[in-house]
XYZ file of C-alpha atoms in Angstrom:
57
model
C 7.666 -7.674 -64.747
C 6.233 -9.441 -67.800
C 3.166 -11.623 -67.522
C 2.040 -14.790 -69.281
C -1.533 -15.760 -70.193
C -2.090 -19.480 -69.630
C -5.221 -21.258 -70.893
C -6.194 -24.855 -70.171
C -7.052 -26.649 -73.426
C -7.195 -30.306 -72.326
C -8.842 -32.188 -69.471
C -7.016 -33.243 -66.313
C -8.885 -36.568 -66.144
C -6.479 -39.519 -66.097
C -3.369 -37.355 -65.678
C -0.571 -37.936 -63.200
C -1.299 -36.625 -59.684
C 1.800 -34.383 -59.867
C 0.504 -32.818 -63.073
C -2.936 -32.249 -61.530
C -1.233 -30.550 -58.568
C 0.777 -28.357 -60.953
C -2.410 -27.275 -62.730
C -3.959 -26.430 -59.358
C -0.833 -24.422 -58.501
C -1.225 -22.470 -61.728
C -4.857 -21.785 -60.812
C -6.421 -23.811 -63.623
C -9.409 -26.074 -62.962
C -11.550 -26.420 -66.091
C -11.032 -26.462 -69.841
C -11.120 -22.881 -71.079
C -9.904 -21.340 -67.810
C -7.366 -18.552 -68.374
C -5.014 -17.061 -65.793
C -2.366 -14.344 -65.917
C 0.872 -15.142 -64.102
C 4.192 -13.346 -63.682
C 6.965 -14.602 -65.953
C 9.220 -16.191 -63.328
C 11.468 -19.242 -63.378
C 9.058 -21.126 -61.097
C 6.083 -20.513 -63.376
C 8.161 -21.444 -66.447
C 9.040 -24.762 -64.770
C 5.379 -25.465 -64.044
C 4.496 -24.676 -67.665
C 7.142 -27.123 -68.931
C 5.652 -29.858 -66.760
C 2.114 -29.555 -68.170
C 2.776 -28.008 -71.604
C 0.556 -30.611 -73.320
C -2.570 -29.430 -71.448
C -2.165 -25.665 -71.837
C -1.829 -22.852 -74.352
C 0.489 -19.905 -73.673
C 0.282 -16.328 -74.947
């Protein structure tokens, strides 16, 4: 299965609680954190929710 590299590029301070929870679910805590996740529909949905705080490769 393909994988996606997700990097946090913006702070979570002042964001909606649901968006903070989504970032936690993705495994991102600090600016500059990078995680590798499987390319699934669930992960794609999470990415769409917080697209403005992350970078995808």
